[in-house]
Structure formats: C-alpha cells, structure tokens
XYZ file of N, CA, C and O in Angstrom:
300
model
N -2.316 -33.799 2.252
C -2.389 -32.523 1.584
C -2.842 -32.755 0.143
O -2.455 -33.722 -0.490
N -3.657 -31.841 -0.348
C -4.115 -31.979 -1.733
C -2.988 -31.612 -2.692
O -1.986 -31.030 -2.301
N -3.175 -31.937 -3.960
C -2.173 -31.633 -4.980
C -1.887 -30.150 -5.084
O -0.745 -29.730 -5.251
N -2.933 -29.316 -4.973
C -2.758 -27.863 -5.052
C -1.950 -27.370 -3.855
O -1.042 -26.557 -4.000
N -2.261 -27.881 -2.658
C -1.528 -27.473 -1.454
C -0.064 -27.841 -1.558
O 0.810 -27.056 -1.194
N 0.224 -29.049 -2.050
C 1.613 -29.468 -2.219
C 2.331 -28.561 -3.201
O 3.480 -28.193 -2.989
N 1.643 -28.181 -4.294
C 2.239 -27.303 -5.291
C 2.567 -25.943 -4.679
O 3.646 -25.400 -4.895
N 1.638 -25.401 -3.898
C 1.847 -24.094 -3.264
C 3.009 -24.173 -2.275
O 3.895 -23.315 -2.277
N 3.023 -25.196 -1.450
C 4.091 -25.349 -0.462
C 5.435 -25.519 -1.162
O 6.428 -24.896 -0.778
N 5.493 -26.330 -2.165
C 6.745 -26.575 -2.887
C 7.228 -25.304 -3.587
O 8.402 -24.972 -3.543
N 6.319 -24.588 -4.212
C 6.704 -23.340 -4.891
C 7.212 -22.316 -3.875
O 8.214 -21.647 -4.109
N 6.522 -22.212 -2.734
C 6.984 -21.289 -1.696
C 8.382 -21.668 -1.219
O 9.254 -20.810 -1.057
N 8.607 -22.952 -1.010
C 9.918 -23.430 -0.564
C 11.002 -23.093 -1.582
O 12.056 -22.565 -1.238
N 10.720 -23.344 -2.841
C 11.698 -23.065 -3.896
C 11.969 -21.572 -4.026
O 13.110 -21.134 -4.162
N 10.901 -20.760 -4.008
C 11.064 -19.316 -4.161
C 11.781 -18.714 -2.956
O 12.508 -17.743 -3.088
N 11.592 -19.298 -1.780
C 12.321 -18.828 -0.603
C 13.803 -19.154 -0.756
O 14.656 -18.325 -0.459
N 14.095 -20.351 -1.216
C 15.476 -20.800 -1.350
C 16.234 -20.042 -2.436
O 17.414 -19.739 -2.275
N 15.565 -19.702 -3.536
C 16.291 -19.050 -4.635
C 16.248 -17.520 -4.596
O 16.752 -16.847 -5.472
N 15.614 -16.958 -3.545
C 15.617 -15.514 -3.377
C 14.506 -14.772 -4.102
O 14.487 -13.546 -4.130
N 13.554 -15.498 -4.687
C 12.459 -14.848 -5.421
C 11.661 -13.927 -4.520
O 11.365 -12.787 -4.886
N 11.301 -14.396 -3.305
C 10.506 -13.559 -2.403
C 11.263 -12.300 -2.021
O 10.684 -11.212 -1.945
N 12.568 -12.413 -1.779
C 13.386 -11.252 -1.417
C 13.417 -10.237 -2.559
O 13.284 -9.038 -2.337
N 13.579 -10.724 -3.786
C 13.591 -9.811 -4.949
C 12.242 -9.141 -5.137
O 12.173 -7.945 -5.445
N 11.151 -9.883 -4.941
C 9.816 -9.285 -5.054
C 9.622 -8.191 -4.012
O 9.123 -7.102 -4.319
N 10.021 -8.470 -2.769
C 9.895 -7.482 -1.705
C 10.722 -6.234 -2.028
O 10.235 -5.109 -1.880
N 11.952 -6.420 -2.485
C 12.804 -5.279 -2.826
C 12.184 -4.438 -3.939
O 12.217 -3.205 -3.889
N 11.594 -5.086 -4.940
C 10.973 -4.370 -6.046
C 9.761 -3.565 -5.576
O 9.610 -2.395 -5.910
N 8.905 -4.188 -4.769
C 7.717 -3.502 -4.265
C 8.128 -2.332 -3.370
O 7.566 -1.239 -3.468
N 9.133 -2.538 -2.514
C 9.605 -1.466 -1.644
C 10.190 -0.317 -2.461
O 9.940 0.854 -2.150
N 10.963 -0.629 -3.487
C 11.573 0.410 -4.320
C 10.498 1.234 -5.021
O 10.575 2.466 -5.066
N 9.492 0.557 -5.564
C 8.409 1.275 -6.246
C 7.621 2.142 -5.275
O 7.295 3.292 -5.579
N 7.325 1.626 -4.085
C 6.586 2.394 -3.082
C 7.422 3.570 -2.583
O 6.896 4.673 -2.367
N 8.734 3.359 -2.427
C 9.618 4.429 -1.972
C 9.679 5.541 -3.014
O 9.595 6.725 -2.684
N 9.793 5.168 -4.280
C 9.822 6.149 -5.366
C 8.538 6.964 -5.400
O 8.559 8.167 -5.652
N 7.420 6.330 -5.104
C 6.118 7.008 -5.103
C 5.878 7.779 -3.798
O 4.834 8.410 -3.637
N 6.841 7.737 -2.865
C 6.697 8.440 -1.596
C 5.709 7.785 -0.650
O 5.161 8.437 0.229
N 5.496 6.497 -0.812
C 4.512 5.780 -0.007
C 5.126 5.019 1.166
O 4.435 4.281 1.850
N 6.435 5.205 1.386
C 7.105 4.468 2.456
C 7.648 5.454 3.480
O 8.304 6.428 3.133
N 7.354 5.202 4.752
C 7.927 5.972 5.848
C 9.016 5.092 6.443
O 8.718 4.056 7.045
N 10.274 5.473 6.264
C 11.384 4.634 6.684
C 11.776 4.882 8.136
O 12.895 4.614 8.537
N 10.850 5.346 8.962
C 11.126 5.552 10.380
C 11.390 4.222 11.070
O 10.921 3.174 10.639
N 12.152 4.276 12.133
C 12.495 3.056 12.877
C 11.911 3.159 14.279
O 12.035 4.193 14.929
N 11.287 2.103 14.724
C 10.748 2.060 16.080
C 11.372 0.882 16.810
O 11.496 -0.207 16.256
N 11.777 1.117 18.039
C 12.362 0.053 18.859
C 11.440 -0.176 20.040
O 11.046 0.761 20.725
N 11.107 -1.415 20.259
C 10.241 -1.774 21.374
C 11.122 -2.114 22.578
O 11.802 -3.142 22.578
N 11.151 -1.245 23.599
C 12.047 -1.504 24.739
C 11.696 -2.761 25.517
O 12.537 -3.302 26.228
N 10.472 -3.269 25.396
C 10.124 -4.486 26.133
C 10.935 -5.674 25.625
O 11.236 -6.602 26.381
N 11.336 -5.646 24.357
C 12.161 -6.729 23.810
C 13.535 -6.696 24.457
O 14.083 -7.715 24.848
N 14.098 -5.494 24.602
C 15.410 -5.363 25.217
C 15.356 -5.842 26.656
O 16.221 -6.584 27.104
N 14.321 -5.448 27.392
C 14.188 -5.899 28.777
C 14.048 -7.419 28.836
O 14.641 -8.064 29.686
N 13.275 -7.979 27.940
C 13.065 -9.432 27.942
C 14.367 -10.157 27.646
O 14.680 -11.167 28.278
N 15.160 -9.651 26.702
C 16.431 -10.295 26.393
C 17.380 -10.196 27.581
O 18.079 -11.130 27.920
N 17.399 -9.037 28.228
C 18.275 -8.858 29.384
C 17.852 -9.795 30.516
O 18.686 -10.435 31.149
N 16.560 -9.885 30.773
C 16.053 -10.747 31.837
C 16.339 -12.217 31.539
O 16.501 -13.023 32.445
N 16.417 -12.554 30.251
C 16.664 -13.940 29.865
C 18.150 -14.284 29.886
O 18.547 -15.379 29.538
N 18.988 -13.308 30.261
C 20.423 -13.578 30.360
C 21.188 -13.282 29.091
O 22.272 -13.818 28.884
N 20.665 -12.404 28.236
C 21.383 -12.043 27.019
C 22.686 -11.341 27.389
O 22.783 -10.673 28.412
N 23.694 -11.495 26.555
C 24.986 -10.867 26.813
C 24.838 -9.353 26.835
O 24.104 -8.775 26.059
N 25.586 -8.717 27.709
C 25.584 -7.258 27.761
C 26.845 -6.692 27.124
O 26.929 -5.517 26.841
N 27.843 -7.545 26.890
C 29.076 -7.133 26.234
C 29.157 -7.836 24.884
O 28.685 -8.953 24.731
N 29.756 -7.179 23.895
C 29.870 -7.831 22.588
C 30.730 -9.082 22.688
O 31.710 -9.114 23.436
N 30.334 -10.097 21.962
C 31.119 -11.330 21.949
C 32.252 -11.190 20.952
O 32.215 -10.365 20.048
N 33.272 -11.996 21.111
C 34.390 -11.977 20.176
C 33.925 -12.512 18.837
O 33.243 -13.525 18.752
N 34.267 -11.803 17.784
C 33.879 -12.199 16.441
C 35.074 -12.856 15.775
O 36.138 -12.242 15.681
N 34.922 -14.107 15.331
C 36.055 -14.760 14.676
C 36.405 -14.047 13.378
O 35.530 -13.599 12.643
N 37.705 -13.903 13.127
C 38.161 -13.228 11.912
C 37.883 -14.096 10.694
O 37.876 -15.323 10.770
N 37.654 -13.443 9.562
C 37.470 -14.167 8.310
C 38.793 -14.799 7.914
O 39.867 -14.325 8.278
N 38.715 -15.849 7.143
C 39.908 -16.543 6.681
C 40.768 -15.562 5.885
O 40.292 -14.916 4.957
N 41.999 -15.395 6.280
C 42.914 -14.506 5.576
C 42.837 -13.061 6.047
O 43.606 -12.228 5.607
N 41.934 -12.742 6.968
C 41.814 -11.374 7.451
C 42.717 -11.161 8.645
O 43.079 -12.093 9.351
N 43.092 -9.890 8.864
C 43.895 -9.562 10.032
C 43.017 -9.660 11.278
O 41.846 -9.372 11.234
N 43.657 -10.027 12.398
C 42.926 -10.045 13.662
C 42.818 -8.628 14.190
O 43.780 -7.866 14.108
N 41.672 -8.284 14.730
C 41.434 -6.952 15.271
C 41.085 -7.095 16.738
O 40.214 -7.883 17.095
N 41.763 -6.324 17.596
C 41.438 -6.354 19.023
C 40.340 -5.345 19.282
O 40.360 -4.241 18.751
N 39.375 -5.738 20.106
C 38.289 -4.819 20.469
C 38.570 -4.199 21.804
O 39.185 -4.665 22.655
C-alpha cells in the first residue's frame, strides 16, 4: 500500500474508533432534517424475515441476562 493509502486507512480506522464518523453523520442528518430534506419513513423488507426464519432464527425472544445489580424480571 502506498503512503497515502496507509494514511487514509489509518485515519478511517481512528475516526471509526473514536466516533468521528458517527458524529459527522448525526450532524449532517440533523441539518438535513431541519431543512426538511429527510423522510424518516421506515421500510421493512419481508424477504429478510423469511430468510432469517428459513435459516433457523429464533421465533421466541431469548432470555436477556440482567445487568449487574439490577432486579431479575420474568418474561
């Protein structure tokens, strides 16, 4: 890899680790939302659900371990 490529890869790795990319995305989304440029509609692709089910995905919720010091909750 060239020196420039290493610099780009390293910077991307660091910015991913320290949350820079997440903050940039949040800022751009906030500005676009304020300007009315974001449609916050949600779309679900049912083929993903079928694929997960066919692959043996759980159909019942799994038990969630309680946080340290938290009360146990029965589902």
